[in-house]
Amino acid sequence: DAGITQSPRYKITETGRQVTLMCHQTWSHSYMFWYRQDLGHGLRLIYYSAAADITDKGEVPDGYVVSRSKTENFPLTLESATRSQTSVYFCASSESERSEQFFGPGTRLTVL
Amino acid sequence: TQLLEQSPQFLSIQEGENLTVYCNSSSVFSSLQWYRQEPGEGPVLLVTVVTGGEVKKLKRLTFQFGDARKDSSLHITAAQPGDTGLYLCAGESGGGSNYKLTFGKGTLLTVNP
């Protein structure tokens, strides 16, 4: 399907486990972003990528790892999940740094 | 740290009423974006305002950017149940490695039939 997709949509895991959230876009957008959305905090940027093999930290990067070997994919890995990482995670993409960001449907992650 | 304060946090109104939500900051932004987010979905961009004092209209929605580019408002005329959702503002600042998009916490609007 065209657009931006995220998988899984829902995930329950346990403290200490590794979890990878997937993001795929079909527009060949250069920029991709990962945000988390929490009550009381709004949307906060975790990591972003300007192109394949180029990634940079956002506002709240600790505990997360990203990679971007292909333009269309931008996986987010929680190496050792903690309860504070329970959140809704959104991936987004845009043509350039200042152009419109298109958001995926989100992944609701619960860490027990 | 740049902060965007949105008010009110929650708003519940009847169909046909008018409403205004606000997005305020002590920081200057190069532009201000407004998004609407529906339950279970990601935010969708509604409009970007760039010039201080700018007013943009999108059907029944009117967006205004403050003269000093620190605040913005969204006015909805004759609200409809389809307007229900979380309204987020986001301010752009910096450029290159310093580029930043700062989001407010949102206003949750419920329009009752």
Short mmCIF file of C-alpha atoms in Angstrom, two decimals:
data_model
loop_
_atom_site.label_atom_id
_atom_site.label_comp_id
_atom_site.label_asym_id
_atom_site.label_seq_id
_atom_site.Cartn_x
_atom_site.Cartn_y
_atom_site.Cartn_z
CA ASP A 1 0.00 0.00 0.00
CA ALA A 2 1.15 3.51 -0.69
CA GLY A 3 1.97 5.76 2.21
CA ILE A 4 3.58 5.19 5.56
CA THR A 5 2.96 2.09 7.62
CA GLN A 6 4.01 0.93 11.05
CA SER A 7 4.17 -2.53 12.54
CA PRO A 8 3.14 -3.92 14.83
CA ARG A 9 0.19 -1.69 15.74
CA TYR A 10 0.11 -3.06 19.26
CA LYS A 11 2.85 -4.69 21.29
CA ILE A 12 3.09 -5.92 24.86
CA THR A 13 6.51 -6.86 26.16
CA GLU A 14 8.34 -7.30 29.43
CA THR A 15 11.01 -5.22 31.09
CA GLY A 16 14.48 -6.04 29.78
CA ARG A 17 13.37 -7.46 26.43
CA GLN A 18 14.50 -6.10 23.09
CA VAL A 19 11.73 -4.71 20.88
CA THR A 20 11.89 -3.42 17.32
CA LEU A 21 9.23 -1.19 15.85
CA MET A 22 9.09 -1.04 12.08
CA CYS A 23 8.34 1.90 9.81
CA HIS A 24 8.04 1.76 6.03
CA GLN A 25 7.25 4.54 3.55
CA THR A 26 6.63 4.28 -0.19
CA TRP A 27 7.21 7.91 -1.19
CA SER A 28 11.04 7.77 -1.21
CA HIS A 29 11.06 10.66 1.24
CA SER A 30 14.53 11.65 2.39
CA TYR A 31 13.60 12.46 5.97
CA MET A 32 12.14 10.08 8.51
CA PHE A 33 11.34 10.65 12.16
CA TRP A 34 10.40 8.73 15.30
CA TYR A 35 8.24 10.37 17.96
CA ARG A 36 6.68 9.17 21.17
CA GLN A 37 3.39 10.54 22.43
CA ASP A 38 2.59 10.53 26.12
CA LEU A 39 -0.13 12.17 28.17
CA GLY A 40 1.23 15.33 29.67
CA HIS A 41 4.16 15.53 27.26
CA GLY A 42 2.73 15.67 23.80
CA LEU A 43 4.84 14.51 20.86
CA ARG A 44 8.59 14.28 21.47
CA LEU A 45 11.23 13.51 18.86
CA ILE A 46 13.36 10.44 19.56
CA TYR A 47 15.54 10.18 16.46
CA TYR A 48 15.46 11.38 12.90
CA SER A 49 17.21 10.55 9.65
CA ALA A 50 18.03 12.89 6.77
CA ALA A 51 18.88 10.07 4.35
CA ALA A 52 19.97 6.45 4.27
CA ASP A 53 22.84 5.87 6.69
CA ILE A 54 22.41 9.33 8.27
CA THR A 55 20.71 9.47 11.66
CA ASP A 56 20.70 11.96 14.52
CA LYS A 57 19.36 12.24 18.03
CA GLY A 58 16.22 14.10 18.92
CA GLU A 59 14.94 15.29 22.26
CA VAL A 60 14.63 11.90 24.03
CA PRO A 61 17.04 9.37 22.46
CA ASP A 62 18.21 7.48 25.55
CA GLY A 63 17.35 3.77 25.48
CA TYR A 64 16.62 3.74 21.75
CA VAL A 65 18.63 2.75 18.68
CA VAL A 66 17.82 3.42 15.03
CA SER A 67 19.23 2.41 11.68
CA ARG A 68 18.46 3.34 8.10
CA SER A 69 20.11 1.05 5.60
CA LYS A 70 17.36 1.66 3.02
CA THR A 71 15.56 4.92 2.26
CA GLU A 72 12.11 3.38 2.79
CA ASN A 73 12.70 1.76 6.18
CA PHE A 74 13.48 3.27 9.56
CA PRO A 75 13.29 0.72 12.40
CA LEU A 76 13.38 1.79 16.04
CA THR A 77 14.84 -0.64 18.58
CA LEU A 78 14.45 -0.60 22.32
CA GLU A 79 17.50 -2.59 23.38
CA SER A 80 16.28 -3.32 26.91
CA ALA A 81 12.72 -2.11 27.37
CA THR A 82 11.74 -0.24 30.53
CA ARG A 83 8.29 0.64 31.88
CA SER A 84 8.96 4.31 31.18
CA GLN A 85 9.06 3.42 27.49
CA THR A 86 5.37 2.49 27.52
CA SER A 87 3.97 4.93 25.00
CA VAL A 88 2.48 5.39 21.55
CA TYR A 89 5.20 5.62 18.93
CA PHE A 90 4.74 7.48 15.66
CA CYS A 91 6.91 7.36 12.61
CA ALA A 92 6.80 10.21 10.09
CA SER A 93 8.43 11.08 6.78
CA SER A 94 8.94 14.22 4.73
CA GLU A 95 10.53 15.21 1.44
CA SER A 96 12.87 17.69 3.07
CA GLU A 97 13.64 19.11 6.49
CA ARG A 98 10.92 21.78 6.46
CA SER A 99 8.30 20.14 4.27
CA GLU A 100 5.11 18.54 5.56
CA GLN A 101 5.60 15.51 7.76
CA PHE A 102 3.30 12.56 7.07
CA PHE A 103 2.64 10.41 10.10
CA GLY A 104 2.02 6.69 10.32
CA PRO A 105 -0.87 5.24 12.35
CA GLY A 106 1.28 4.59 15.43
CA THR A 107 2.37 1.63 17.53
CA ARG A 108 0.99 1.32 21.04
CA LEU A 109 3.73 -0.28 23.15
CA THR A 110 3.17 -1.53 26.68
CA VAL A 111 6.14 -2.62 28.80
CA LEU A 112 5.14 -4.72 31.81
CA THR B 1 13.97 25.08 26.12
CA GLN B 2 11.20 26.13 23.78
CA LEU B 3 7.70 25.40 25.03
CA LEU B 4 4.33 25.69 23.35
CA GLU B 5 1.40 25.95 25.75
CA GLN B 6 -1.99 25.01 24.36
CA SER B 7 -5.27 26.00 25.95
CA PRO B 8 -7.72 24.82 26.84
CA GLN B 9 -6.49 21.28 27.40
CA PHE B 10 -10.01 19.87 27.00
CA LEU B 11 -13.07 21.37 25.32
CA SER B 12 -16.53 19.83 25.00
CA ILE B 13 -19.17 21.75 23.06
CA GLN B 14 -22.45 21.26 21.24
CA GLU B 15 -22.77 21.06 17.48
CA GLY B 16 -23.14 24.51 15.95
CA GLU B 17 -21.14 26.38 18.58
CA ASN B 18 -18.04 28.42 17.82
CA LEU B 19 -14.73 27.89 19.60
CA THR B 20 -11.18 29.15 19.75
CA VAL B 21 -8.09 27.27 20.91
CA TYR B 22 -4.78 28.90 21.64
CA CYS B 23 -1.11 28.10 21.25
CA ASN B 24 1.30 30.36 23.15
CA SER B 25 5.04 30.56 23.67
CA SER B 26 7.71 32.92 24.92
CA SER B 27 9.87 31.86 21.95
CA VAL B 28 9.78 33.11 18.39
CA PHE B 29 9.12 30.56 15.68
CA SER B 30 9.78 30.83 11.95
CA SER B 31 6.43 29.17 11.29
CA LEU B 32 3.60 27.51 13.16
CA GLN B 33 1.81 24.34 12.12
CA TRP B 34 -1.59 23.03 13.20
CA TYR B 35 -2.43 19.32 13.13
CA ARG B 36 -5.56 17.30 13.87
CA GLN B 37 -5.24 13.82 15.28
CA GLU B 38 -8.12 11.36 15.44
CA PRO B 39 -8.19 8.38 17.84
CA GLY B 40 -5.90 5.56 16.72
CA GLU B 41 -4.30 7.61 13.97
CA GLY B 42 -1.32 9.85 13.46
CA PRO B 43 -1.52 13.65 13.29
CA VAL B 44 -2.48 15.19 9.96
CA LEU B 45 -1.26 18.65 8.98
CA LEU B 46 -4.05 21.20 8.57
CA VAL B 47 -2.13 24.40 7.86
CA THR B 48 1.20 26.19 8.19
CA VAL B 49 1.33 29.90 8.99
CA VAL B 50 4.58 31.67 8.25
CA THR B 51 4.21 35.45 8.42
CA GLY B 52 3.51 37.39 11.61
CA GLY B 53 -0.14 38.47 11.58
CA GLU B 54 -1.03 35.96 8.88
CA VAL B 55 -4.58 34.63 8.77
CA LYS B 56 -5.48 31.47 6.85
CA LYS B 57 -8.93 30.04 6.35
CA LEU B 58 -9.75 26.42 5.69
CA LYS B 59 -13.53 26.16 5.28
CA ARG B 60 -14.89 26.73 8.82
CA LEU B 61 -11.41 26.84 10.40
CA THR B 62 -9.51 30.12 10.75
CA PHE B 63 -5.86 30.12 11.79
CA GLN B 64 -3.96 33.20 12.92
CA PHE B 65 -0.25 33.69 13.61
CA GLY B 66 0.59 36.37 16.13
CA ASP B 67 2.40 39.52 15.00
CA ALA B 68 5.46 38.58 17.06
CA ARG B 69 5.38 34.98 15.77
CA LYS B 70 5.15 33.63 19.33
CA ASP B 71 1.50 32.58 19.41
CA SER B 72 -1.32 31.30 17.25
CA SER B 73 -5.01 30.61 17.45
CA LEU B 74 -7.47 28.29 15.74
CA HIS B 75 -11.10 29.36 15.49
CA ILE B 76 -13.80 26.93 14.40
CA THR B 77 -17.16 28.28 13.30
CA ALA B 78 -20.31 26.18 13.68
CA ALA B 79 -18.48 23.12 14.97
CA GLN B 80 -19.57 19.70 13.73
CA PRO B 81 -19.09 16.23 15.27
CA GLY B 82 -16.54 15.53 12.53
CA ASP B 83 -14.32 18.25 14.05
CA THR B 84 -13.80 16.07 17.12
CA GLY B 85 -10.14 15.27 17.69
CA LEU B 86 -6.87 16.34 19.25
CA TYR B 87 -5.59 19.63 17.85
CA LEU B 88 -1.83 20.07 18.04
CA CYS B 89 0.27 23.10 17.27
CA ALA B 90 3.96 22.83 16.39
CA GLY B 91 6.54 25.56 16.01
CA GLU B 92 9.48 25.46 13.60
CA SER B 93 12.81 26.99 14.51
CA GLY B 94 16.45 26.79 13.50
CA GLY B 95 17.85 25.15 10.41
CA GLY B 96 20.20 22.37 9.34
CA SER B 97 21.42 20.43 12.34
CA ASN B 98 19.66 22.97 14.56
CA TYR B 99 16.24 22.52 12.96
CA LYS B 100 13.56 21.81 15.51
CA LEU B 101 9.82 21.17 15.41
CA THR B 102 8.36 21.71 18.89
CA PHE B 103 4.90 20.31 19.59
CA GLY B 104 2.37 21.53 22.12
CA LYS B 105 0.48 19.00 24.25
CA GLY B 106 -2.74 19.54 22.35
CA THR B 107 -6.37 20.50 22.87
CA LEU B 108 -8.82 17.60 22.93
CA LEU B 109 -12.04 18.78 21.30
CA THR B 110 -15.32 16.91 21.55
CA VAL B 111 -18.28 18.15 19.52
CA ASN B 112 -21.52 16.59 20.68
CA PRO B 113 -24.43 16.14 18.24
#
